[in-house]
């Protein structure tokens, strides 16, 4: 049994150099959250004919197929062909731009590693989690995390590693939920379409290393203004890239745009806050702890904001006891 939390990229991952191995065209930097989680139990049962997968109490054929493919990586490492019973649940809406695949596959690899007694290192877990969903590579670790794009064709160097512990710079995150519907175009398809049709793809790749260096330095120096500037820049650049695909990928709704405007207005008034938005309509406002109540109130005030969820930064994937799992 394991738990992992979603992460939010501040310097975005968008685009694959190898779709089968989930190798990214760019590195990325993220923060791992604490209040949102996936909890997963994996039990390999030699008598089972096929994997049995329950996600949030339901079975979904497409998701079960992805879970089985991920379990295959673990079975390969262990040299077994046992099928498994998998039970997994999230305490937040699935598939709405809150990175449920990141926490989901990080938790699955962690729980599967324990169940098969593979004793993989965190780096090895990160490589396997990446193959199941790119951003899952980052949720193996807590706090501030960088995922390297790597150079090797087999992807063994495309692995995440921690930059700074969560406690060393405990920023807060207010997530404005503006829709609970599943997104229209998933990230994998969105990335494929972007790479094939967006005229900005090469500029995106060429400018990423500089953004990563700026963000890394801002994090290590705990320089909020510098991190705010580079994070909003990376977010808007990713969306500009995707908007220029054919047909364009428009992940925002009206409330998403109003949230971004409100965050910028607050920062203009001296409130330490910045936004980021992923492949969905939710807006994540990252702020210094003393500003979080004001930020939440401002976001709640916006028409179309259904809820505002607050979280801090948290730890990486870890094992759970039976009591923790059922709590
Ligand atoms: C990120 N996103 O860096 C970027 C920014 C969304 C926008 O990683 O195809 O679920 O499994 O590798 O990791 C979401 O994409 O995609 C994502 P796959 P994933 O967080």
Coordinates of C-alpha atoms in Angstrom, one line a residue, residues 1 22 26 45 49 55 107 127 133 141 192 194-195 211 214 255 260 279 281 314 321:
X1 CA 0.0 0.0 0.0
X22 CA 7.5 8.7 -22.4
X26 CA 12.3 19.3 -22.3
X45 CA -2.2 -13.1 -6.7
X49 CA -6.4 -14.8 -14.7
X55 CA -10.3 3.2 -9.3
X107 CA 1.6 5.4 -6.0
X127 CA 12.1 5.9 -14.3
X133 CA 2.8 8.8 -17.2
X141 CA 9.9 12.9 -4.7
X192 CA 1.3 14.9 -30.2
X194 CA 1.3 20.3 -30.8
X195 CA 4.6 18.6 -32.0
X211 CA 14.0 28.8 -18.0
X214 CA 16.4 30.6 -13.8
X255 CA -13.2 31.7 -15.1
X260 CA -5.2 34.6 -13.8
X279 CA -3.8 21.0 -19.4
X281 CA -9.2 24.8 -16.6
X314 CA 4.5 17.6 0.7
X321 CA 0.2 0.8 6.9

